[in-house]
Amino acid sequence: MEPGLGVGLGVGLGRAGAAPGLKAAFSSAHIPTEQLELAASYVSDAQYNRNIHFETSSQAIRLHKIYNHWAAQRVIYLFVLVDLLLALFEEPAVYLLPIWVSLVCLLTFVGRLAHFSKIIPTKVFWRDAKNICLIITIMLTLIDMTVYWAVVITGHDTVRWSRVLRPLFCVNFTESRQLRRAFRNIRHTLPEILSVFVLFMFSVAVFSLMALKLFEKRNLTTDKGAPYFTNYLDIFFELYVLVTTANSPDVMMPAYNVSWGYSIFFIVYIIINTYTFMSVFLAVVYNNYKKHLKNEVRKLVFMKHRKMVEAFNLLKVQHGSEFIILEADWSQLVRIVAPEIPSAHRALLWRVCDEDQKGYVGQEAFIQLADLLNIQVVQMKERIHPLEVRMPSIYTSAVSQFIRRMVKHRGFRYMYDFIIVVNTIFICGDEANPYISEAEWVFLTLYLIEIMLKLYTYEPRVYFAKNQFWNWYDTIIVLAALLGTVINTALKSANGYSNQQILDIVFILRILRTVRIIDSFYRFRILLNTLLNLLPTMLTYAMLTVIVYYTFAIIGMEAFKGRIRFYGSNSSDPAANYCGNPALKGTQFAADGYCKNNFNNIIHSFILLVELTVVNQWHNILFDIKYKKKIWIYFVIFHVVVVIIFINIFIAFVLEAFFVEHSLARSAVETGSEIMIVNNVTHADNKLSFVAGYKTVDTLLQHMFEAELKPKDQLPTLEEIEEFSPDDMVPHFLTPHRA
């Protein structure tokens, strides 16, 4: 992808030469520093969608700024991560860390809570459920640690039950608002899911009863000689597994071998329960998830506008019959809120807000500042190619211009796309073939020539700009493959053999090189860009997945650790044949080599839970030991929570995200602020590159709900926003009958 294909336009941004009389009239007007700091806190909260009801005293404002500083937030993220990772270094792990590491994490959490309590009113702090939850979790963890330490030093073993509470630290700190929102959406969706789930379980129960009456008296047996469908609970479990298709067609074969007519029962069952009910699950989840997500987004939008109105009220001065904010006060506010942005960027934002160049802005124009600050605008100076500076006669010669035109021509890109396709064919060949091995040097040379020609044509700092993903990708992959190939060739020449690990890396890099061809096809590029844009938002659900897995993994470790052992693939110990558990002698679990599927540490637990999520063979993982220890209850609960409920919610999220990000045309979701930025970009000495995109789904949905914010004089209070009902498609405070 060539650099400079985005909107890269110059901008001439002198101070607006408007309203000198107005400026003179207000020359004595001065906003106190305390008011500016308070307004900056409101604007910062609106920019990042923070919902903190902080005190307005000078001390609280300073603490609020420190609390929301990126360094303070990174520290709390680090200690939450460390607290979760302690599961790697605690019993039943091999390497144990001292207990004071947990204490350091808890002290950090206490300090963060104490800091937060100094920002918001005391009554608000103690009414907030997440603060109470954090305090209780810290106290319970301290109690459990004390009891555990006291019991362990006496030589006994005990359960670390507080470890299952650790994910609560991820959710309940104020920084985790995205995660809390996801949990709230799930919680609000569960009642609707529950009714469908009860009906689904009733269907399985009815079919199980029919199967019992149909096969109980026929003396059928499985391939292992066990009675077939003679126990109701066994039948219920087998048919439940059949919904996941994991035991199909094995569960049907004993009956099918007797008569093909029995297959009708199983086919009807699969149609009703696997396809119909699972589809209804997804439909119910998607419909309710979308409804609650819209409610959450509306809350965010109204909260953002309410914060901006509060900031406006602090800075406004009266001009005739209207209230305004002067340019000087506006600029000073932006310097406090976003000190990192350059003056040219700040001047551009003012030009957008003060579209008519009056020298002041009203409330409606001021409110859009929160959105403007979230739009990425990269400042770049016009750059002349270094070769043109040092060798102007050569670089501007006819031959040089021909080379540059050739590189910029689309035929150059098509030629290298063809080279990639040919290279892919060679990669699929036998590496031992000397022709294929030597051909790799040819392809590497061609790729290096491509990079050098592009660097000759485009200014290097522009070519390697932050937003030039494919240029970075090409260069890193090619140089890494070249380095690996050179090292491997050198080792082979010196020692007479190849390093297999280096070869593996080189092979992977060669394959990754073929991914670049995606950028040459418009439809592929759109899909890939959509997926890349969704990644930041999907991180919320990735973290949610980790929390769910972590909770079940800790429970599994405490309940089932040490019951199954893995002795190694080449172990000669007789106990390896039954995973160290005599109860597993002669079982399919041991015969299939599933001994590593255990809960002996957090890593094995996570891998086992992933296997259960995939559902293939999940019944075999627990089938032979379910009668011994009843652990099948744990597995079935995990399947219901994760596969049936959570996975459907995740699919609903992906569908909604993809529809918003991909299906909507750019013009349909482009904000007026973005349009005005582009319109205000003009040629000048400095260059501002306007970078659109990379927005979260929440941001796109906020644009969709902007129309609901009219009329502005009916903006709800904070209390009304908190009481907003998900069932109200139009908020009650915007209805015409409201005074």
JSON list of C-alpha atoms in Angstrom, two decimals, residues 17 37 404 713:
[
{"chain": "A", "resi": 17, "resn": "GLY", "atom": "CA", "xyz": [-9.81, 37.78, 12.56]},
{"chain": "A", "resi": 37, "resn": "GLU", "atom": "CA", "xyz": [-9.62, 23.11, 35.96]},
{"chain": "A", "resi": 404, "resn": "ARG", "atom": "CA", "xyz": [9.08, 6.94, -9.98]},
{"chain": "A", "resi": 713, "resn": "ASP", "atom": "CA", "xyz": [-32.97, 22.46, 26.31]}
]
